């Protein structure tokens, strides 16, 4: 390994350690009470090194949130190669819930919501870079299904909110208010019912 490659590897390792320590600290203490010095110490780097990677605590938090949602735009790709729209939508819903529950995305959203009064810009940025980005990716998929004549023409932007709302009402909102909430055993059956309701209106 050359010197430049070694330096890059060390830099990437330190960045990963900072992100890990930042995530743990934000989840434990919230954004306002998380201290950059504590995060640097837990990452085993100097505060100066932390700031070389992230110019501010806000930038670090944004990176932590982005890491949890790093699959946005591509999290549905593995289920798209099908003409079975119902199974496609069911697969998309399961992938969405996997991101929310398995990558601590729900916990991070609770932190964001708690910080709305003190740090409204963080909340606005999260909404744009997470919620809106995901909605746009699903809208694009729905538009493609309409072009393939696998769904009826409709306002897909509104349609995304309809089907996402059904899923969020059952799984995400309870998790926002109860950190111990787990996906129920009948998760798949609930998802399929939501998909059935949606396709009863917009399916072909």
Short mmCIF file of C-alpha atoms in Angstrom, two decimals:
data_model
loop_
_atom_site.label_atom_id
_atom_site.label_comp_id
_atom_site.label_asym_id
_atom_site.label_seq_id
_atom_site.Cartn_x
_atom_site.Cartn_y
_atom_site.Cartn_z
CA UNK A 1 0.00 0.00 0.00
CA UNK A 2 1.38 3.39 -1.02
CA UNK A 3 1.60 6.34 1.36
CA UNK A 4 -1.39 8.09 -0.18
CA UNK A 5 -3.52 4.94 0.01
CA UNK A 6 -2.47 4.45 3.64
CA UNK A 7 -3.41 8.01 4.54
CA UNK A 8 -6.76 7.61 2.81
CA UNK A 9 -7.42 4.39 4.69
CA UNK A 10 -6.58 6.00 8.02
CA UNK A 11 -8.80 8.97 7.20
CA UNK A 12 -11.73 6.73 6.26
CA UNK A 13 -11.29 4.69 9.44
CA UNK A 14 -11.33 7.83 11.56
CA UNK A 15 -14.40 9.16 9.75
CA UNK A 16 -16.23 5.89 10.34
CA UNK A 17 -15.30 5.98 14.03
CA UNK A 18 -16.57 9.56 14.32
CA UNK A 19 -19.86 8.64 12.66
CA UNK A 20 -20.31 5.65 14.97
CA UNK A 21 -19.55 7.67 18.09
CA UNK A 22 -21.74 10.51 16.84
CA UNK A 23 -24.69 8.21 16.22
CA UNK A 24 -24.39 6.64 19.66
CA UNK A 25 -24.05 10.03 21.35
CA UNK A 26 -26.95 11.63 19.49
CA UNK A 27 -29.21 8.68 20.22
CA UNK A 28 -28.26 8.76 23.90
CA UNK A 29 -28.24 12.51 24.54
CA UNK A 30 -30.17 14.11 21.70
CA UNK A 31 -28.69 16.72 19.39
CA UNK A 32 -28.64 19.71 21.76
CA UNK A 33 -26.96 17.86 24.62
CA UNK A 34 -24.45 15.92 22.53
CA UNK A 35 -20.96 17.38 22.94
CA UNK A 36 -18.42 17.38 20.13
CA UNK A 37 -15.58 16.85 22.60
CA UNK A 38 -17.29 13.73 23.96
CA UNK A 39 -17.88 12.38 20.46
CA UNK A 40 -14.22 12.95 19.55
CA UNK A 41 -13.04 11.21 22.71
CA UNK A 42 -15.32 8.22 22.11
CA UNK A 43 -14.08 8.02 18.52
CA UNK A 44 -10.48 8.14 19.81
CA UNK A 45 -9.63 11.21 17.73
CA UNK A 46 -8.84 14.79 18.60
CA UNK A 47 -11.50 17.47 18.36
CA UNK A 48 -9.42 19.07 15.60
CA UNK A 49 -9.51 15.82 13.62
CA UNK A 50 -13.27 15.62 14.04
CA UNK A 51 -13.64 19.12 12.63
CA UNK A 52 -11.45 18.21 9.67
CA UNK A 53 -14.10 15.67 8.71
CA UNK A 54 -17.19 17.59 9.82
CA UNK A 55 -17.20 21.38 10.04
CA UNK A 56 -19.89 21.50 12.73
CA UNK A 57 -22.05 19.37 14.99
CA UNK A 58 -24.93 20.04 12.58
CA UNK A 59 -22.91 18.66 9.68
CA UNK A 60 -21.98 15.57 11.70
CA UNK A 61 -25.60 14.94 12.64
CA UNK A 62 -26.66 15.33 9.01
CA UNK A 63 -24.02 12.75 8.04
CA UNK A 64 -25.26 10.35 10.72
CA UNK A 65 -28.83 10.65 9.41
CA UNK A 66 -27.65 10.27 5.81
CA UNK A 67 -25.73 7.11 6.75
CA UNK A 68 -28.89 5.57 8.21
CA UNK A 69 -30.69 6.35 4.96
CA UNK A 70 -27.79 5.60 2.63
CA UNK A 71 -29.95 3.27 0.54
CA UNK A 72 -32.59 5.88 -0.29
CA UNK A 73 -33.23 5.86 -4.00
CA UNK A 74 -31.85 2.35 -4.29
CA UNK A 75 -33.52 0.52 -1.42
CA UNK A 76 -36.33 -0.57 -3.73
CA UNK A 77 -34.23 -1.60 -6.74
CA UNK A 78 -34.10 -5.30 -5.91
CA UNK A 79 -37.88 -5.67 -6.09
CA UNK A 80 -38.51 -3.71 -9.29
CA UNK A 81 -37.73 -6.35 -11.89
CA UNK A 82 -41.24 -7.79 -11.98
CA UNK A 83 -44.61 -7.35 -13.62
CA UNK A 84 -46.37 -8.37 -10.41
CA UNK A 85 -47.17 -4.92 -9.03
CA UNK A 86 -48.67 -6.21 -5.79
CA UNK A 87 -45.54 -8.19 -4.91
CA UNK A 88 -43.39 -5.26 -5.95
CA UNK A 89 -45.20 -2.89 -3.59
CA UNK A 90 -45.12 -5.44 -0.79
CA UNK A 91 -41.36 -5.81 -1.25
CA UNK A 92 -40.89 -2.03 -1.26
CA UNK A 93 -42.81 -1.72 2.00
CA UNK A 94 -40.70 -4.42 3.66
CA UNK A 95 -37.49 -2.72 2.51
CA UNK A 96 -38.76 0.60 3.83
CA UNK A 97 -39.47 -0.91 7.25
CA UNK A 98 -36.07 -2.60 7.29
CA UNK A 99 -34.42 0.81 6.88
CA UNK A 100 -36.56 2.34 9.59
CA UNK A 101 -36.16 -0.40 12.18
CA UNK A 102 -32.86 -2.13 11.42
CA UNK A 103 -30.73 0.96 10.77
CA UNK A 104 -31.96 2.97 13.80
CA UNK A 105 -33.70 5.40 11.46
CA UNK A 106 -36.75 5.57 13.75
CA UNK A 107 -34.55 6.46 16.71
CA UNK A 108 -32.81 9.20 14.72
CA UNK A 109 -36.16 10.62 13.62
CA UNK A 110 -37.20 10.82 17.27
CA UNK A 111 -34.06 12.88 17.92
CA UNK A 112 -34.91 15.18 15.00
CA UNK A 113 -38.50 15.66 16.15
CA UNK A 114 -37.35 16.43 19.69
CA UNK A 115 -35.02 19.13 18.37
CA UNK A 116 -37.59 20.99 16.23
CA UNK A 117 -37.99 23.92 18.68
CA UNK A 118 -34.24 24.33 19.29
CA UNK A 119 -32.89 23.40 15.84
CA UNK A 120 -35.67 23.81 13.27
CA UNK A 121 -33.25 23.91 10.34
CA UNK A 122 -32.04 20.41 11.13
CA UNK A 123 -35.64 19.22 11.05
CA UNK A 124 -36.28 20.99 7.74
CA UNK A 125 -33.08 19.58 6.22
CA UNK A 126 -33.94 16.07 7.38
CA UNK A 127 -37.42 16.34 5.91
CA UNK A 128 -36.03 17.42 2.56
CA UNK A 129 -33.12 14.98 2.36
CA UNK A 130 -34.93 11.96 3.78
CA UNK A 131 -38.71 12.17 3.52
CA UNK A 132 -38.95 14.14 0.30
CA UNK A 133 -36.11 12.24 -1.36
CA UNK A 134 -37.71 8.89 -0.63
CA UNK A 135 -41.14 10.09 -1.78
CA UNK A 136 -39.61 11.32 -5.02
CA UNK A 137 -37.94 7.96 -5.65
CA UNK A 138 -41.24 6.11 -5.11
CA UNK A 139 -43.11 8.59 -7.33
CA UNK A 140 -40.63 7.86 -10.10
CA UNK A 141 -41.28 4.14 -9.71
CA UNK A 142 -45.05 4.68 -9.84
CA UNK A 143 -44.72 6.85 -12.93
CA UNK A 144 -42.75 4.03 -14.56
CA UNK A 145 -45.45 1.52 -13.69
CA UNK A 146 -48.03 3.77 -15.33
CA UNK A 147 -45.89 4.02 -18.46
CA UNK A 148 -45.71 0.21 -18.52
CA UNK A 149 -49.52 0.16 -18.16
CA UNK A 150 -49.25 -1.78 -14.91
CA UNK A 151 -51.09 0.94 -12.99
CA UNK A 152 -53.83 3.38 -13.90
CA UNK A 153 -52.81 6.99 -14.56
CA UNK A 154 -53.15 9.04 -11.36
CA UNK A 155 -51.48 11.74 -9.31
CA UNK A 156 -48.52 9.65 -8.21
CA UNK A 157 -47.16 12.28 -5.82
CA UNK A 158 -50.42 12.15 -3.90
CA UNK A 159 -50.57 8.39 -4.37
CA UNK A 160 -47.22 7.96 -2.61
CA UNK A 161 -48.60 9.77 0.42
CA UNK A 162 -51.71 7.58 0.38
CA UNK A 163 -49.94 4.23 0.47
CA UNK A 164 -47.08 5.44 2.67
CA UNK A 165 -49.64 6.85 5.09
CA UNK A 166 -51.28 3.47 5.51
CA UNK A 167 -47.94 1.86 6.32
CA UNK A 168 -46.71 4.64 8.60
CA UNK A 169 -49.92 4.79 10.60
CA UNK A 170 -49.56 1.16 11.64
CA UNK A 171 -45.77 0.82 12.00
CA UNK A 172 -43.91 4.15 12.14
CA UNK A 173 -46.08 6.34 14.33
CA UNK A 174 -46.22 3.77 17.15
CA UNK A 175 -42.42 3.52 16.96
CA UNK A 176 -42.06 7.30 17.24
CA UNK A 177 -43.79 7.26 20.63
CA UNK A 178 -42.54 3.90 21.91
CA UNK A 179 -38.82 3.08 21.51
CA UNK A 180 -39.60 -0.53 22.43
CA UNK A 181 -42.13 -0.99 19.63
CA UNK A 182 -41.40 -4.02 17.45
CA UNK A 183 -42.86 -5.03 14.12
CA UNK A 184 -45.78 -7.39 14.79
CA UNK A 185 -45.90 -10.97 13.55
CA UNK A 186 -48.65 -10.08 11.06
CA UNK A 187 -46.60 -7.29 9.45
CA UNK A 188 -46.70 -8.93 6.03
CA UNK A 189 -50.48 -9.41 6.19
CA UNK A 190 -50.98 -5.74 7.12
CA UNK A 191 -48.73 -4.60 4.27
CA UNK A 192 -50.59 -6.78 1.80
CA UNK A 193 -53.91 -5.34 2.94
CA UNK A 194 -52.61 -1.78 2.41
CA UNK A 195 -51.31 -2.71 -1.06
CA UNK A 196 -54.65 -4.34 -1.87
CA UNK A 197 -56.53 -1.18 -0.90
CA UNK A 198 -54.23 0.96 -3.05
CA UNK A 199 -54.41 -1.29 -6.09
CA UNK A 200 -58.19 -1.57 -5.80
CA UNK A 201 -58.18 2.09 -6.81
CA UNK A 202 -55.11 2.40 -9.05
CA UNK A 203 -54.29 -1.13 -10.20
CA UNK A 204 -55.22 -2.51 -13.63
#
